[in-house]
Amino acid sequence: MATENKAKPSTVTNNGKKRKQYLPQCWLPPHPKAVKKKGAYPLRPGAQGFFITCDGGRERQAAHEALDVIDSFFEELVNGKDFREEPAVLLNKPLNKKITFSYSDDEGDDDDDKGDGEGEEEGQEEVIKSNASKEIDASQESLTNKDLDHPNSDDVCHGKVTEENSDNQKDGANIENQADNSEEPPAKKQCLETDTSKSATNEKEKSIDKLIEAELNELGDKSKRLFFNLDSGCNGVVFVQMRKRDGVPSPKDVVQHMMTSAASTRKHMSRFILRVLPVEVACYSSEEEITRAMKPLVEQYFPVETQNPRKFAVLYEARANSGIDRMKIINSVAKSVPAPHKVDLSNPDMTIVVEIVKTICLIGVVEKYKELAKYNLRQLTSPKQ
């Protein structure tokens, strides 16, 4: 019965009707579309940046932390701020400093003196007002007395008295207006000052908002980012690429500034980063490619015509690649350096770092490698025992 339910290979039945064709489970479309991989782009030849080691399984946290640390030291280097001078400034400041508050005794005496002066002025104004009111009352009493003594007096006298009364009233009103006017101008000045201060703060807020919007737009545009993470493909390894731009410090300068400041301040900077090494050349891990990639580094750091020859050493380390001969790579790097410069493994002036990650060879040049704890950031910032 089970065999009868299966579809037969023939598509036409005895009755002339077409049967449905069932596709096998392993069927795939003829041209499958490539699926874009989420995450960082893989590490490829031609990149320059920073080779960072971290604890296994902490690559994502170390990558985010490395971007922040590298960006901060890059800005310090570009803006000309010396990170090492800050502790000296803090030490020069006195630790125990006497603080005088706004409600001290001296200022209270001054406030009392000011209050007494203001009270005297207000008292004088009240005396003037009381004198004016007394004069007006006296004039009114004189009028009533005259009217009682001389009931049939002329209207001219009454006119004179009324004029005097009006003059006295005007004088009293003028005195009151002057007192009010003397108090009004400070309030108007305060209003003007508050308006100007509000306008200034609004302009500052607008300018800050514009700067923040411009920075967010730059961060959102991946083509304008200076630093971004690449997938190394190895456990415990992070690579941060730096875009090549004219007039910008090289990865070697940024890492050198980072290590010297960490050694001088011993300030804790990161939780997941172990070592940070500059990478100026990336190529495939073959002898021919390495000798070709070493030419610009030799011209920059090991010139042929020089009066001060340098001593150098080659540091080699490979990850996820066991098919490369270690001594062949070291000899190819050492032979690319011209004759005036010599190899010195005990006390080198420059160290050529060769890091092989899978099939990619990363090359960089550092100074004071052993003095700066082999560029181990965690060891440099740890307290001395």
Short mmCIF file of C-alpha atoms in Angstrom, two decimals:
data_model
loop_
_atom_site.label_atom_id
_atom_site.label_comp_id
_atom_site.label_asym_id
_atom_site.label_seq_id
_atom_site.Cartn_x
_atom_site.Cartn_y
_atom_site.Cartn_z
CA MET A 1 0.00 0.00 0.00
CA ALA A 2 2.88 2.36 0.77
CA THR A 3 4.35 1.88 -2.70
CA GLU A 4 1.05 2.74 -4.35
CA ASN A 5 0.90 6.17 -2.58
CA LYS A 6 4.33 7.24 -3.92
CA ALA A 7 4.46 9.38 -7.06
CA LYS A 8 5.51 7.51 -10.17
CA PRO A 9 8.25 8.90 -12.42
CA SER A 10 5.85 9.15 -15.38
CA THR A 11 3.95 12.43 -15.39
CA VAL A 12 1.00 11.14 -17.49
CA THR A 13 -1.54 8.66 -16.15
CA ASN A 14 -3.72 6.17 -18.04
CA ASN A 15 -6.60 8.63 -17.99
CA GLY A 16 -4.43 11.33 -19.65
CA LYS A 17 -4.18 13.57 -16.56
CA LYS A 18 -0.85 15.06 -15.44
CA ARG A 19 0.46 14.25 -12.02
CA LYS A 20 2.37 16.64 -9.71
CA GLN A 21 6.14 16.23 -9.58
CA TYR A 22 7.61 16.11 -6.08
CA LEU A 23 11.07 17.64 -5.66
CA PRO A 24 13.67 15.85 -3.52
CA GLN A 25 14.58 17.24 -0.10
CA CYS A 26 18.16 18.08 -1.16
CA TRP A 27 17.02 20.30 -4.00
CA LEU A 28 18.66 23.77 -4.24
CA PRO A 29 18.05 26.68 -6.61
CA PRO A 30 20.39 26.81 -9.61
CA HIS A 31 22.01 30.15 -8.62
CA PRO A 32 21.97 30.68 -4.85
CA LYS A 33 22.36 34.28 -3.63
CA ALA A 34 25.36 35.15 -1.49
CA VAL A 35 24.38 35.82 2.10
CA LYS A 36 26.04 38.85 3.71
CA LYS A 37 27.81 37.99 6.93
CA LYS A 38 26.90 40.15 9.91
CA GLY A 39 29.66 41.72 12.01
CA ALA A 40 33.09 43.16 11.27
CA TYR A 41 34.89 42.75 7.96
CA PRO A 42 37.74 40.21 7.87
CA LEU A 43 41.39 41.21 8.13
CA ARG A 44 43.06 41.53 4.73
CA PRO A 45 46.43 42.68 3.33
CA GLY A 46 47.02 46.43 2.99
CA ALA A 47 45.53 47.42 6.35
CA GLN A 48 47.32 49.45 9.00
CA GLY A 49 46.24 49.90 12.58
CA PHE A 50 46.67 48.26 15.98
CA PHE A 51 47.25 44.62 16.91
CA ILE A 52 45.62 44.01 20.31
CA THR A 53 45.65 40.91 22.48
CA CYS A 54 43.04 40.19 25.13
CA ASP A 55 41.66 37.36 27.24
CA GLY A 56 39.98 34.54 25.33
CA GLY A 57 36.26 35.10 24.86
CA ARG A 58 36.50 38.86 25.54
CA GLU A 59 37.16 39.99 21.99
CA ARG A 60 33.96 42.01 21.64
CA GLN A 61 34.45 43.90 24.92
CA ALA A 62 38.13 44.49 24.17
CA ALA A 63 37.29 45.86 20.70
CA HIS A 64 34.83 48.44 22.09
CA GLU A 65 37.27 49.40 24.83
CA ALA A 66 40.19 49.67 22.41
CA LEU A 67 38.28 52.07 20.15
CA ASP A 68 37.64 54.43 23.07
CA VAL A 69 41.22 54.28 24.42
CA ILE A 70 42.88 54.73 21.04
CA ASP A 71 40.56 57.59 20.10
CA SER A 72 41.27 59.45 23.36
CA PHE A 73 45.07 59.18 22.98
CA PHE A 74 44.84 60.13 19.32
CA GLU A 75 42.95 63.34 20.21
CA GLU A 76 45.53 64.16 22.90
CA LEU A 77 48.33 63.70 20.40
CA VAL A 78 46.63 65.82 17.72
CA ASN A 79 45.57 68.64 20.07
CA GLY A 80 49.02 68.83 21.66
CA LYS A 81 47.95 67.96 25.20
CA ASP A 82 50.58 66.25 27.32
CA PHE A 83 48.92 63.53 29.35
CA ARG A 84 51.95 63.23 31.64
CA GLU A 85 51.87 66.81 32.96
CA GLU A 86 48.52 66.49 34.74
CA PRO A 87 49.75 64.62 37.86
CA ALA A 88 52.52 67.20 38.42
CA VAL A 89 49.97 70.01 38.40
CA LEU A 90 47.82 68.15 40.89
CA LEU A 91 50.77 67.63 43.24
CA ASN A 92 51.66 71.33 43.26
CA LYS A 93 48.19 72.25 44.55
CA PRO A 94 47.87 72.44 48.37
CA LEU A 95 45.98 69.53 49.87
CA ASN A 96 44.76 71.30 53.05
CA LYS A 97 43.18 74.58 52.06
CA LYS A 98 41.18 76.94 54.24
CA ILE A 99 37.74 77.58 52.79
CA THR A 100 35.75 80.72 53.63
CA PHE A 101 32.02 80.48 53.05
CA SER A 102 29.72 83.25 51.85
CA TYR A 103 28.08 83.62 55.25
CA SER A 104 31.28 84.46 57.21
CA ASP A 105 31.37 87.09 60.02
CA ASP A 106 33.18 89.76 57.99
CA GLU A 107 30.68 89.65 55.20
CA GLY A 108 27.87 89.70 57.74
CA ASP A 109 29.23 92.96 59.21
CA ASP A 110 29.42 94.45 55.73
CA ASP A 111 25.84 93.42 55.08
CA ASP A 112 24.78 95.02 58.39
CA ASP A 113 26.54 98.26 57.46
CA LYS A 114 24.85 98.24 54.07
CA GLY A 115 21.52 97.56 55.73
CA ASP A 116 22.03 100.48 58.16
CA GLY A 117 22.81 102.87 55.26
CA GLU A 118 19.74 101.78 53.37
CA GLY A 119 17.64 102.21 56.53
CA GLU A 120 18.92 105.74 57.01
CA GLU A 121 18.01 106.67 53.42
CA GLU A 122 14.53 105.22 53.83
CA GLY A 123 14.13 107.13 57.12
CA GLN A 124 15.08 110.41 55.45
CA GLU A 125 12.50 109.82 52.73
CA GLU A 126 9.82 109.10 55.34
CA VAL A 127 10.72 112.30 57.23
CA ILE A 128 10.39 114.35 54.01
CA LYS A 129 6.99 112.80 53.27
CA SER A 130 5.76 113.43 56.85
CA ASN A 131 6.91 117.09 56.73
CA ALA A 132 5.07 117.61 53.44
CA SER A 133 1.88 116.08 54.84
CA LYS A 134 2.16 118.28 57.96
CA GLU A 135 2.47 121.43 55.81
CA ILE A 136 -0.63 120.42 53.82
CA ASP A 137 -2.63 119.84 57.03
CA ALA A 138 -1.48 123.19 58.45
CA SER A 139 -2.56 125.04 55.32
CA GLN A 140 -5.96 123.35 55.40
CA GLU A 141 -6.40 124.35 59.08
CA SER A 142 -5.47 127.97 58.28
CA LEU A 143 -8.08 127.98 55.53
CA THR A 144 -10.79 126.78 57.83
CA ASN A 145 -9.84 129.34 60.49
CA LYS A 146 -9.90 132.19 57.98
CA ASP A 147 -13.29 131.11 56.69
CA LEU A 148 -14.66 131.12 60.24
CA ASP A 149 -13.16 134.56 61.09
CA HIS A 150 -14.09 136.24 57.80
CA PRO A 151 -17.11 134.55 56.28
CA ASN A 152 -17.62 137.30 53.66
CA SER A 153 -14.01 137.45 52.39
CA ASP A 154 -13.29 137.72 48.69
CA ASP A 155 -12.83 134.75 46.39
CA VAL A 156 -9.38 136.02 45.51
CA CYS A 157 -8.01 134.97 48.86
CA HIS A 158 -9.53 131.54 48.44
CA GLY A 159 -7.92 131.35 44.99
CA LYS A 160 -4.51 132.15 46.44
CA VAL A 161 -4.90 129.57 49.15
CA THR A 162 -6.05 126.90 46.72
CA GLU A 163 -3.02 127.62 44.52
CA GLU A 164 -0.74 127.21 47.53
CA ASN A 165 -2.48 123.96 48.42
CA SER A 166 -2.11 122.64 44.88
CA ASP A 167 1.58 123.60 44.88
CA ASN A 168 2.13 121.77 48.16
CA GLN A 169 0.31 118.72 46.84
CA LYS A 170 2.43 118.78 43.69
CA ASP A 171 5.61 118.98 45.78
CA GLY A 172 4.51 115.96 47.83
CA ALA A 173 3.61 114.02 44.68
CA ASN A 174 6.99 114.88 43.10
CA ILE A 175 8.82 113.64 46.20
CA GLU A 176 6.90 110.34 46.06
CA ASN A 177 7.56 109.98 42.32
CA GLN A 178 11.29 110.60 42.83
CA ALA A 179 11.40 107.92 45.52
CA ASP A 180 9.61 105.47 43.23
CA ASN A 181 11.85 106.34 40.26
CA SER A 182 14.98 105.83 42.36
CA GLU A 183 13.85 102.25 43.00
CA GLU A 184 12.70 101.35 39.43
CA PRO A 185 15.95 101.50 37.35
CA PRO A 186 17.72 98.56 39.12
CA ALA A 187 14.77 96.27 38.35
CA LYS A 188 14.88 97.26 34.68
CA LYS A 189 18.64 96.64 34.56
CA GLN A 190 18.18 93.22 36.08
CA CYS A 191 15.57 92.36 33.47
CA LEU A 192 17.91 93.46 30.68
CA GLU A 193 20.77 91.46 32.14
CA THR A 194 18.65 88.34 32.41
CA ASP A 195 17.47 88.76 28.81
CA THR A 196 21.04 89.10 27.51
CA SER A 197 22.25 86.13 29.58
CA LYS A 198 19.36 83.99 28.30
CA SER A 199 20.14 84.90 24.70
CA ALA A 200 23.85 84.08 25.20
CA THR A 201 23.04 80.69 26.76
CA ASN A 202 20.61 79.91 23.95
CA GLU A 203 23.29 80.67 21.35
CA LYS A 204 25.79 78.44 23.19
CA GLU A 205 23.26 75.61 23.39
CA LYS A 206 22.51 75.93 19.68
CA SER A 207 26.21 75.85 18.79
CA ILE A 208 26.78 72.79 21.02
CA ASP A 209 23.78 71.05 19.47
CA LYS A 210 25.14 71.68 15.99
CA LEU A 211 28.54 70.27 16.95
CA ILE A 212 26.94 67.17 18.45
CA GLU A 213 24.81 66.64 15.33
CA ALA A 214 27.86 66.97 13.07
CA GLU A 215 29.81 64.47 15.19
CA LEU A 216 26.92 62.00 15.17
CA ASN A 217 26.66 62.29 11.41
CA GLU A 218 30.36 61.52 11.08
CA LEU A 219 30.04 58.53 13.38
CA GLY A 220 27.01 57.27 11.46
CA ASP A 221 28.86 57.48 8.14
CA LYS A 222 31.23 54.49 8.07
CA SER A 223 33.35 56.04 5.31
CA LYS A 224 34.33 58.93 7.62
CA ARG A 225 35.33 56.81 10.60
CA LEU A 226 39.03 56.92 11.41
CA PHE A 227 39.08 53.77 13.58
CA PHE A 228 36.99 50.63 13.18
CA ASN A 229 37.23 46.98 14.13
CA LEU A 230 38.19 44.12 11.79
CA ASP A 231 37.62 40.43 12.41
CA SER A 232 40.99 38.73 12.97
CA GLY A 233 39.53 35.21 13.03
CA CYS A 234 41.64 34.21 16.05
CA ASN A 235 40.75 33.72 19.66
CA GLY A 236 42.14 36.45 21.93
CA VAL A 237 43.16 38.80 19.08
CA VAL A 238 41.56 42.12 18.08
CA PHE A 239 42.58 44.30 15.16
CA VAL A 240 41.57 47.98 14.95
CA GLN A 241 42.16 49.49 11.53
CA MET A 242 43.19 53.13 11.09
CA ARG A 243 42.41 54.86 7.81
CA LYS A 244 45.36 56.36 5.96
CA ARG A 245 45.17 60.16 5.93
CA ASP A 246 47.73 62.85 5.24
CA GLY A 247 48.98 64.90 8.20
CA VAL A 248 47.69 62.41 10.78
CA PRO A 249 49.91 60.68 13.39
CA SER A 250 50.86 57.11 12.50
CA PRO A 251 49.85 54.09 14.60
CA LYS A 252 53.42 53.96 15.95
CA ASP A 253 53.14 57.52 17.33
CA VAL A 254 49.77 56.82 18.96
CA VAL A 255 50.95 53.60 20.63
CA GLN A 256 54.23 55.19 21.75
CA HIS A 257 52.32 58.08 23.36
CA MET A 258 49.92 55.62 25.00
CA MET A 259 52.67 53.47 26.53
CA THR A 260 54.84 56.35 27.77
CA SER A 261 51.86 58.04 29.44
CA ALA A 262 50.76 54.75 31.01
CA ALA A 263 54.27 54.12 32.35
CA SER A 264 54.53 57.62 33.85
CA THR A 265 51.03 57.89 35.37
CA ARG A 266 50.21 54.20 36.02
CA LYS A 267 46.56 55.12 35.61
CA HIS A 268 44.16 52.24 34.97
CA MET A 269 42.90 52.57 31.38
CA SER A 270 41.33 49.29 30.35
CA ARG A 271 39.88 46.09 31.72
CA PHE A 272 40.19 43.67 28.81
CA ILE A 273 43.22 44.90 26.78
CA LEU A 274 46.58 43.19 27.33
CA ARG A 275 49.05 44.30 24.65
CA VAL A 276 48.81 47.00 21.97
CA LEU A 277 51.24 46.91 19.03
CA PRO A 278 51.28 49.21 15.97
CA VAL A 279 50.86 47.68 12.53
CA GLU A 280 52.08 49.73 9.58
CA VAL A 281 52.21 47.03 6.89
CA ALA A 282 49.98 43.98 6.29
CA CYS A 283 50.70 41.38 3.59
CA TYR A 284 50.45 37.66 2.92
CA SER A 285 52.80 35.47 4.93
CA SER A 286 55.36 34.53 2.26
CA GLU A 287 59.02 35.50 1.92
CA GLU A 288 58.52 37.42 -1.32
CA GLU A 289 55.56 39.42 0.01
CA ILE A 290 57.35 40.23 3.26
CA THR A 291 60.51 41.51 1.55
CA ARG A 292 58.36 43.65 -0.75
CA ALA A 293 56.32 45.06 2.15
CA MET A 294 59.44 45.87 4.21
CA LYS A 295 60.82 48.40 1.70
CA PRO A 296 58.81 51.48 2.87
CA LEU A 297 59.57 50.68 6.53
CA VAL A 298 63.29 50.35 5.81
CA GLU A 299 63.36 53.70 4.01
CA GLN A 300 61.54 55.38 6.89
CA TYR A 301 63.30 53.89 9.94
CA PHE A 302 66.57 52.41 8.60
CA PRO A 303 67.97 54.75 5.93
CA VAL A 304 71.13 53.71 4.10
CA GLU A 305 72.96 57.05 4.35
CA THR A 306 73.03 57.84 8.05
CA GLN A 307 75.66 58.83 10.61
CA ASN A 308 73.87 57.12 13.50
CA PRO A 309 73.31 53.44 12.68
CA ARG A 310 70.64 51.74 14.76
CA LYS A 311 70.59 48.39 16.51
CA PHE A 312 67.48 46.33 15.89
CA ALA A 313 65.87 43.01 16.76
CA VAL A 314 63.12 40.95 15.13
CA LEU A 315 60.19 39.70 17.23
CA TYR A 316 58.24 36.84 15.62
CA GLU A 317 54.96 35.24 16.72
CA ALA A 318 52.45 33.14 14.77
CA ARG A 319 48.81 32.27 15.49
CA ALA A 320 46.59 29.72 13.71
CA ASN A 321 49.38 28.93 11.25
CA SER A 322 51.80 26.06 11.73
CA GLY A 323 52.95 25.64 8.12
CA ILE A 324 55.44 28.54 8.06
CA ASP A 325 59.10 28.19 8.94
CA ARG A 326 59.94 30.65 11.73
CA MET A 327 63.60 31.19 10.80
CA LYS A 328 62.83 31.85 7.13
CA ILE A 329 60.53 34.74 8.05
CA ILE A 330 63.02 36.18 10.55
CA ASN A 331 65.90 35.97 8.06
CA SER A 332 63.86 37.59 5.28
CA VAL A 333 63.01 40.52 7.59
CA ALA A 334 66.58 40.89 8.88
CA LYS A 335 68.11 40.77 5.39
CA SER A 336 65.84 43.56 4.15
CA VAL A 337 67.55 46.02 6.57
CA PRO A 338 70.70 47.57 4.97
CA ALA A 339 74.27 47.12 6.19
CA PRO A 340 74.98 50.17 8.45
CA HIS A 341 72.39 48.93 10.94
CA LYS A 342 73.19 45.88 13.04
CA VAL A 343 71.29 43.19 14.89
CA ASP A 344 71.41 43.37 18.69
CA LEU A 345 69.06 41.09 20.59
CA SER A 346 70.13 42.18 24.09
CA ASN A 347 69.79 45.97 23.83
CA PRO A 348 68.08 47.05 20.56
CA ASP A 349 67.12 50.61 19.68
CA MET A 350 64.25 49.48 17.42
CA THR A 351 62.24 46.28 17.41
CA ILE A 352 60.59 44.97 14.26
CA VAL A 353 57.39 43.17 15.30
CA VAL A 354 56.16 40.38 12.99
CA GLU A 355 52.75 38.94 13.89
CA ILE A 356 51.25 36.21 11.68
CA VAL A 357 47.50 35.65 11.98
CA LYS A 358 46.34 32.75 9.80
CA THR A 359 47.64 33.74 6.35
CA ILE A 360 48.20 37.47 7.05
CA CYS A 361 51.54 38.90 8.17
CA LEU A 362 51.41 42.12 10.25
CA ILE A 363 54.62 44.18 10.56
CA GLY A 364 55.36 47.17 12.77
CA VAL A 365 58.29 49.02 14.36
CA VAL A 366 58.42 49.99 18.06
CA GLU A 367 60.92 51.64 20.41
CA LYS A 368 61.90 50.65 23.98
CA TYR A 369 60.11 47.34 23.74
CA LYS A 370 61.63 45.76 26.84
CA GLU A 371 61.69 49.01 28.89
CA LEU A 372 57.91 49.48 28.40
CA ALA A 373 57.04 45.95 29.62
CA LYS A 374 56.76 44.58 26.07
CA TYR A 375 53.92 47.03 25.43
CA ASN A 376 51.70 45.23 27.93
CA LEU A 377 49.19 47.87 29.02
CA ARG A 378 47.89 45.89 31.98
CA GLN A 379 51.39 45.37 33.36
CA LEU A 380 52.34 49.02 32.89
CA THR A 381 49.27 50.29 34.78
CA SER A 382 49.42 47.74 37.60
CA PRO A 383 50.76 49.02 40.94
CA LYS A 384 54.41 48.32 41.69
CA GLN A 385 55.09 45.52 44.13
#
